[in-house]
mmCIF file of C-alpha atoms in Angstrom:
data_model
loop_
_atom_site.group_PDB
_atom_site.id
_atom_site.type_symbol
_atom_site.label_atom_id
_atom_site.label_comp_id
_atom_site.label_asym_id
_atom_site.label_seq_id
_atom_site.Cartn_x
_atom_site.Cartn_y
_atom_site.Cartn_z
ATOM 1 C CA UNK A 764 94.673 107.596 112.879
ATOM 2 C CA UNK A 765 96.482 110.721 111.441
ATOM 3 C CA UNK A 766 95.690 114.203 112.108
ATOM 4 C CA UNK A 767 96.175 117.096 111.024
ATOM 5 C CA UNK A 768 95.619 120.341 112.464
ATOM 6 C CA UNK A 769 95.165 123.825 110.853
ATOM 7 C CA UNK A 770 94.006 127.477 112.654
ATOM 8 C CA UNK A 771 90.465 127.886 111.029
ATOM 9 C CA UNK A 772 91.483 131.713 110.819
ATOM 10 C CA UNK A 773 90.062 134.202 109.445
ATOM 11 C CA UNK A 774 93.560 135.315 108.698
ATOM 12 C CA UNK A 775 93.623 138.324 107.430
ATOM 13 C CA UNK A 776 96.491 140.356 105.673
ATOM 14 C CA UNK A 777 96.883 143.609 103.954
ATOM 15 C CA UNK A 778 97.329 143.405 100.641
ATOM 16 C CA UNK A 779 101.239 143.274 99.447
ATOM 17 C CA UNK A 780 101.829 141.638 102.778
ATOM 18 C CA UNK A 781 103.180 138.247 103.718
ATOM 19 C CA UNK A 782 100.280 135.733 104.480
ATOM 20 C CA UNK A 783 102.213 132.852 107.254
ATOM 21 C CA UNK A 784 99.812 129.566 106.819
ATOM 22 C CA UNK A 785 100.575 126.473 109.610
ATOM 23 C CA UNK A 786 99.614 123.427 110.181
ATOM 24 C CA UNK A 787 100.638 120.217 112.598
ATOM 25 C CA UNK A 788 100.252 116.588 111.803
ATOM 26 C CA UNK A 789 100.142 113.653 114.444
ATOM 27 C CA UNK A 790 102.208 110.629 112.678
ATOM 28 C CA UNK A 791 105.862 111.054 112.912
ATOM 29 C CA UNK A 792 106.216 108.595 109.550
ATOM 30 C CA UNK A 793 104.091 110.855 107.292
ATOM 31 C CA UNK A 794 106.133 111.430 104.056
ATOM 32 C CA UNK A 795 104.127 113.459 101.906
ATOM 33 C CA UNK A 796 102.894 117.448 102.321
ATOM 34 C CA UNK A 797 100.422 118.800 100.313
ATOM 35 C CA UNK A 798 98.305 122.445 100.053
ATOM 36 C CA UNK A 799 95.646 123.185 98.313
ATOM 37 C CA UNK A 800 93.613 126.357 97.626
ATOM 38 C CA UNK A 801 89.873 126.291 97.848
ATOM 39 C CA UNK A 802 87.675 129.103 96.931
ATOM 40 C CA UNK A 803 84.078 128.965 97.890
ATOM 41 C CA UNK A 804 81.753 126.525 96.338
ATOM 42 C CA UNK A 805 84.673 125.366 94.081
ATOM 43 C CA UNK A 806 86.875 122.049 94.398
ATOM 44 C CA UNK A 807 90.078 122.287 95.855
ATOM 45 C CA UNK A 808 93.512 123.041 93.316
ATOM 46 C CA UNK A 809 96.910 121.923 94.790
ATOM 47 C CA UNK A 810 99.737 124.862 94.758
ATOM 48 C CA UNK A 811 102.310 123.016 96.842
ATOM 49 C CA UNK A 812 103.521 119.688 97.710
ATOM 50 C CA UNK A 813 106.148 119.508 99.694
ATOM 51 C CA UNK A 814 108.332 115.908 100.690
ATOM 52 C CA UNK A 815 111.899 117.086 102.219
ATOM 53 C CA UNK A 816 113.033 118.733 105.177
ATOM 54 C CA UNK A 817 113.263 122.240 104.298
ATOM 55 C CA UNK A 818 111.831 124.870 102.255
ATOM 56 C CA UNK A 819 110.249 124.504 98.471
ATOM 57 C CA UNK A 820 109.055 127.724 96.332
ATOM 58 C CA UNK A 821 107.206 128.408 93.736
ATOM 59 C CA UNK A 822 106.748 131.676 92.662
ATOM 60 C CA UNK A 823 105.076 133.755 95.635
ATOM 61 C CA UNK A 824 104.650 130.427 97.499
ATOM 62 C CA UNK A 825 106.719 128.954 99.681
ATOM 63 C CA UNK A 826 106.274 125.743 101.532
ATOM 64 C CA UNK A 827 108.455 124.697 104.756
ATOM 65 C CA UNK A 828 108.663 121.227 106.458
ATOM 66 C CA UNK A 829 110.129 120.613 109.583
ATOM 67 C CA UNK A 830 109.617 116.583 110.125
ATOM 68 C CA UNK A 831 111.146 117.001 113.826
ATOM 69 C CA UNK A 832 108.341 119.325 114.890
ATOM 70 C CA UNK A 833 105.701 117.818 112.539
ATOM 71 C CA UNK A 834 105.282 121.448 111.375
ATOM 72 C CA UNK A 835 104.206 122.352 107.826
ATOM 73 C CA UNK A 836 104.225 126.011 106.783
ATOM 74 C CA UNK A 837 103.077 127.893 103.894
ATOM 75 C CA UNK A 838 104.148 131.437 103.057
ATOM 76 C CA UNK A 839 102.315 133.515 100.225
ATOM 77 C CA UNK A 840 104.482 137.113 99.532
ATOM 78 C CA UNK A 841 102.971 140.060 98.267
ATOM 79 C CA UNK A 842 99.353 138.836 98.776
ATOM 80 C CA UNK A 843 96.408 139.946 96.332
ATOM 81 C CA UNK A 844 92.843 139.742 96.985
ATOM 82 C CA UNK A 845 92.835 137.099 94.308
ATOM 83 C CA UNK A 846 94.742 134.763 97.321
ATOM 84 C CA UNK A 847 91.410 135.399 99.224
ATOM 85 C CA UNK A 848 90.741 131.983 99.817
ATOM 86 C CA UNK A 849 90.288 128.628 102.489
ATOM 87 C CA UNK A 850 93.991 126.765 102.592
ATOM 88 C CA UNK A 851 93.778 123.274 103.140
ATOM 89 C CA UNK A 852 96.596 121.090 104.636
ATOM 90 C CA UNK A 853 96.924 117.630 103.206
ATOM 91 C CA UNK A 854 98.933 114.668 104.910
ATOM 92 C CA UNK A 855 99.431 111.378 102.464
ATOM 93 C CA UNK A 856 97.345 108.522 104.219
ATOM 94 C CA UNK A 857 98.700 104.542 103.805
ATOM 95 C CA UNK A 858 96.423 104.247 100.479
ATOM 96 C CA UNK A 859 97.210 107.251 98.638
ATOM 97 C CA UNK A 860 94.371 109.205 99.923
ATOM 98 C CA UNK A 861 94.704 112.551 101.393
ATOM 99 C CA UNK A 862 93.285 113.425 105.250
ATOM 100 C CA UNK A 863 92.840 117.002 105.386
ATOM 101 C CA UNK A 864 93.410 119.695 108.348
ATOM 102 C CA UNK A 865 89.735 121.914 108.374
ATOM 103 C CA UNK A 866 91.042 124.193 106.710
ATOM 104 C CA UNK A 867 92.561 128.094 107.160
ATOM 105 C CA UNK A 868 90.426 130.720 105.931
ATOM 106 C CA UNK A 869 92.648 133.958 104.444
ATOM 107 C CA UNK A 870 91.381 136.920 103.432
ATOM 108 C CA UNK A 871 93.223 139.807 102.058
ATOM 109 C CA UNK A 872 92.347 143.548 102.040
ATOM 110 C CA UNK A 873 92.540 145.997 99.607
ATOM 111 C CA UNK B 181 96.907 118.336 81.347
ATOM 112 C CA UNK B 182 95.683 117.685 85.100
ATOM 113 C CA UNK B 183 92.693 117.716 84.319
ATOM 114 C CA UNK B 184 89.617 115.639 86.300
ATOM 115 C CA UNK B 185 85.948 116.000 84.803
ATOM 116 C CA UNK B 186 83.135 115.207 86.955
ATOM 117 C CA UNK B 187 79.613 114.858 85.427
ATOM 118 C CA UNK B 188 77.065 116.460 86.160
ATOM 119 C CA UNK B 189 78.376 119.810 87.700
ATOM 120 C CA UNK B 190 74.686 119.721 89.955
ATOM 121 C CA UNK B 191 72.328 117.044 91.158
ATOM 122 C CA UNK B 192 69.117 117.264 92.287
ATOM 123 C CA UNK B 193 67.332 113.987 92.772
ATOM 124 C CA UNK B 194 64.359 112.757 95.076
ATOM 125 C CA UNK B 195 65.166 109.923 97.747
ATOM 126 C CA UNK B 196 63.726 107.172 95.591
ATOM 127 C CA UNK B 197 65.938 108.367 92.972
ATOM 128 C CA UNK B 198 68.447 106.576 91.312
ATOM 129 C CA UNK B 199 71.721 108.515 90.033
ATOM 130 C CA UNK B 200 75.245 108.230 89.158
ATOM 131 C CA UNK B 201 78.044 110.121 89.123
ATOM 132 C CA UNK B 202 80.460 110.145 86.735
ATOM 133 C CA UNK B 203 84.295 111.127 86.441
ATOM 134 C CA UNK B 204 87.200 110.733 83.948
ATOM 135 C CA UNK B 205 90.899 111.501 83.489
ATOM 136 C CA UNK B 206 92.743 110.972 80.743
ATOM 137 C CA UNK B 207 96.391 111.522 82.421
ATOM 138 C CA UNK B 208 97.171 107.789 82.710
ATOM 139 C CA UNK B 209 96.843 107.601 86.465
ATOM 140 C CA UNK B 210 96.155 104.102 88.138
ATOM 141 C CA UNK B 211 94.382 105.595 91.687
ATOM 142 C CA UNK B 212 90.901 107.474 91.888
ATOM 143 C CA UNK B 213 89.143 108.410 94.862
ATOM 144 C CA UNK B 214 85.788 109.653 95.644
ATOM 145 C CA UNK B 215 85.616 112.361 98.497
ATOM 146 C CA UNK B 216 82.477 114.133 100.235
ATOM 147 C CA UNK B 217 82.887 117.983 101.279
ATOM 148 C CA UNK B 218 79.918 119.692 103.501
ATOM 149 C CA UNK B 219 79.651 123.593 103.846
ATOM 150 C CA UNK B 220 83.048 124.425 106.010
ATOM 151 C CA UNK B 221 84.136 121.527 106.326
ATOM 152 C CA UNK B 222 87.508 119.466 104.997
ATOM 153 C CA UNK B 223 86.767 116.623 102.515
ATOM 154 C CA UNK B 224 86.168 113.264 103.878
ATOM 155 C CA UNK B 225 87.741 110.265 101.568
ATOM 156 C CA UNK B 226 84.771 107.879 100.671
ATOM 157 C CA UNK B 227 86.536 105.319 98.338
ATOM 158 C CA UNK B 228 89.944 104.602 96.751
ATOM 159 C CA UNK B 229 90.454 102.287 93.325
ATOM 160 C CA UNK B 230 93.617 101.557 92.824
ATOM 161 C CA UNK B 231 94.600 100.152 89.939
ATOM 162 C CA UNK B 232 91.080 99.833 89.353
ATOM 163 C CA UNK B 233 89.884 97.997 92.080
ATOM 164 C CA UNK B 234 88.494 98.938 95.386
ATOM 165 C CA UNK B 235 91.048 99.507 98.199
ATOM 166 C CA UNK B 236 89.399 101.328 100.615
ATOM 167 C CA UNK B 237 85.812 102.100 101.404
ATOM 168 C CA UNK B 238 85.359 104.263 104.259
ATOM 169 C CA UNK B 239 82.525 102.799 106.193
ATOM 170 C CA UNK B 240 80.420 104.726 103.662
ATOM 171 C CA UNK B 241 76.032 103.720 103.653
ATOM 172 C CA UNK B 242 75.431 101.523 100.945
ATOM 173 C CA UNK B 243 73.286 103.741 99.427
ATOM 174 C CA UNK B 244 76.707 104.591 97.854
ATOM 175 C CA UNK B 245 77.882 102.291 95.163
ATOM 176 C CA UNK B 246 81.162 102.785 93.552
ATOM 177 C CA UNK B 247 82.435 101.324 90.162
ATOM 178 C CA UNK B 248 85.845 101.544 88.138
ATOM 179 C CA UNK B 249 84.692 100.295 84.665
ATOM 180 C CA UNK B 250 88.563 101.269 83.672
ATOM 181 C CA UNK B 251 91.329 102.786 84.841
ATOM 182 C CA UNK B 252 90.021 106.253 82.961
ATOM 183 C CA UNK B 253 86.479 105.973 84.499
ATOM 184 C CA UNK B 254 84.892 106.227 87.912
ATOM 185 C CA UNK B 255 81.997 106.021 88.958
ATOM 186 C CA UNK B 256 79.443 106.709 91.851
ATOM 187 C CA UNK B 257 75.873 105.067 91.771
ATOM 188 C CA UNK B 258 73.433 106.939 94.261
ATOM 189 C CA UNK B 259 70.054 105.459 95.375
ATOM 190 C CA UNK B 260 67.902 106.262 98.574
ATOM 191 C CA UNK B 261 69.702 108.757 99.348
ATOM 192 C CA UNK B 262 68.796 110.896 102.591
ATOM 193 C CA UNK B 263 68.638 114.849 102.203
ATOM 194 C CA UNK B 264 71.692 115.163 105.018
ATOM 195 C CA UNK B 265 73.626 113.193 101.966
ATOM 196 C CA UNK B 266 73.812 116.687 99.960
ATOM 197 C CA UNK B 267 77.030 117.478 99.764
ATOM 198 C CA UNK B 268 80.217 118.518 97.034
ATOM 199 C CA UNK B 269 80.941 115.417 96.218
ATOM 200 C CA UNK B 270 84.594 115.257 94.800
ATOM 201 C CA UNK B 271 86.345 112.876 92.608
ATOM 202 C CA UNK B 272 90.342 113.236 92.524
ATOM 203 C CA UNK B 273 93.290 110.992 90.461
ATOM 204 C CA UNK B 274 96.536 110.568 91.079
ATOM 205 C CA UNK B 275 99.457 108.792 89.399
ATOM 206 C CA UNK B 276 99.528 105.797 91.954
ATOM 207 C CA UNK B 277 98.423 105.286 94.942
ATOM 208 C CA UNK B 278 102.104 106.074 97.133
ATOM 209 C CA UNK B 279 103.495 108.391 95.815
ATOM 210 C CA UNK B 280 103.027 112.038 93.602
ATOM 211 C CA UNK B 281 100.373 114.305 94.219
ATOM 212 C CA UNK B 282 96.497 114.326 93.604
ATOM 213 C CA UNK B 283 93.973 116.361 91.142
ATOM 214 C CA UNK B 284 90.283 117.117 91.961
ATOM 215 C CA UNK B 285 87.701 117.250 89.518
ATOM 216 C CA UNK B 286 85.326 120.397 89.616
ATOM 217 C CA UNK B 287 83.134 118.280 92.153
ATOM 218 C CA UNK B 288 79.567 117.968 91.558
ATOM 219 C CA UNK B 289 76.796 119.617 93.900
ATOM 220 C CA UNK B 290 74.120 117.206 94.637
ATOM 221 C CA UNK B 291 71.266 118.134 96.712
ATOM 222 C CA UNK B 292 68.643 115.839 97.916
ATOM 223 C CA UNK B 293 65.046 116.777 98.283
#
């Protein structure tokens, strides 16, 4: 069975400041890296996906994979209040479906 | 356009109830999947169509009835449902069932009483 672990936070980061999101995933074959941004009592919206070694951005995100450490990472720059929000890590299960870490809640000040 | 529309946004119904669930895409993708989310808590994958037929149901009650009538349209048929079933319940499409990345829906809040 896959895993995948997050920090449940809070994180919390001035504004303007880089926000450092992590998560750790149990199956050495997984192939497919996904985050998504979920504010509260809404459904979740991806921002990243992520399936090389390496790093991927877009726009104030950046997403890094390292398959040897089973480490995904994403990075938010210059953080607004707006990015106050739970992160979910996604790993790509056998059908297609998505098994989630808990979740990492941020929150940035003012 | 990634765009997932559940029906109805919320969901009350009694436990001798019967409801359904409805959710559409129009983006051409061939999987769908139905997910549960409780308060602070990740979602938990109920069923996958793919390609519009059933490929994985999750040990879910049977309470729970799930239905592709095409590969636009999924639904989720609810009946006896217990309160601890209230939940966000999610529905999410993606272009096939290996590869690319999935879209949720707006979810829709149902609440048993």
């Amino acid at each position: 069975q896959k895993e995948v672990e997050q920090n449940s936070g809070p994180l919390s980061v001035p504004e303007g400041a880089i926000a450092s999101l992590n998560c750790t995933y149990s199956d050495r074959g997984s192939q497919s890296f996904f985050w998504y941004r979920q504010y509260s009592g809404k459904s979740p919206e991806l921002i990243m996906f992520i399936y090389s070694n390496g790093d991927k951005e877009d726009g104030r995100f950046t997403a890094q994979l390292n398959k040897a450490s089973q480490y995904v990472s994403l990075l938010i720059r210059d953080s607004q209040p707006s990015d106050s929000a739970t992160y979910l890590c996604a790993v790509r299960g056998s059908q297609g479906n998505l098994i989630f870490g808990k979740g990492t809640k941020l929150s940035v000040k003012p | 356009d990634t765009e997932v529309t559940q029906t109805p946004k919320h969901l009350v119904m009694g436990m001798t109830n019967k409801k359904s669930l409805k959710c559409e895409q129009h983006m051409g993708h061939r999987a769908m999947y139905w997910y549960k989310q409780k308060a602070k808590k990740p979602p938990e994958l109920m069923f996958v169509y793919s390609y519009e037929k059933l490929s994985i149901n999750e040990s879910v009650p049977s309470r729970f009835s799930p239905e592709c009538p095409n590969s636009s349209l999924l639904n989720l048929h609810l009946h006896a449902l217990q309160p601890e079933d209230s939940a966000l319940y999610l529905c999410a499409s993606s272009q096939d069932p290996g590869t690319t990345e999935a879209f949720f829906g707006q979810g829709t809040r149902l609440t048993v009483v």
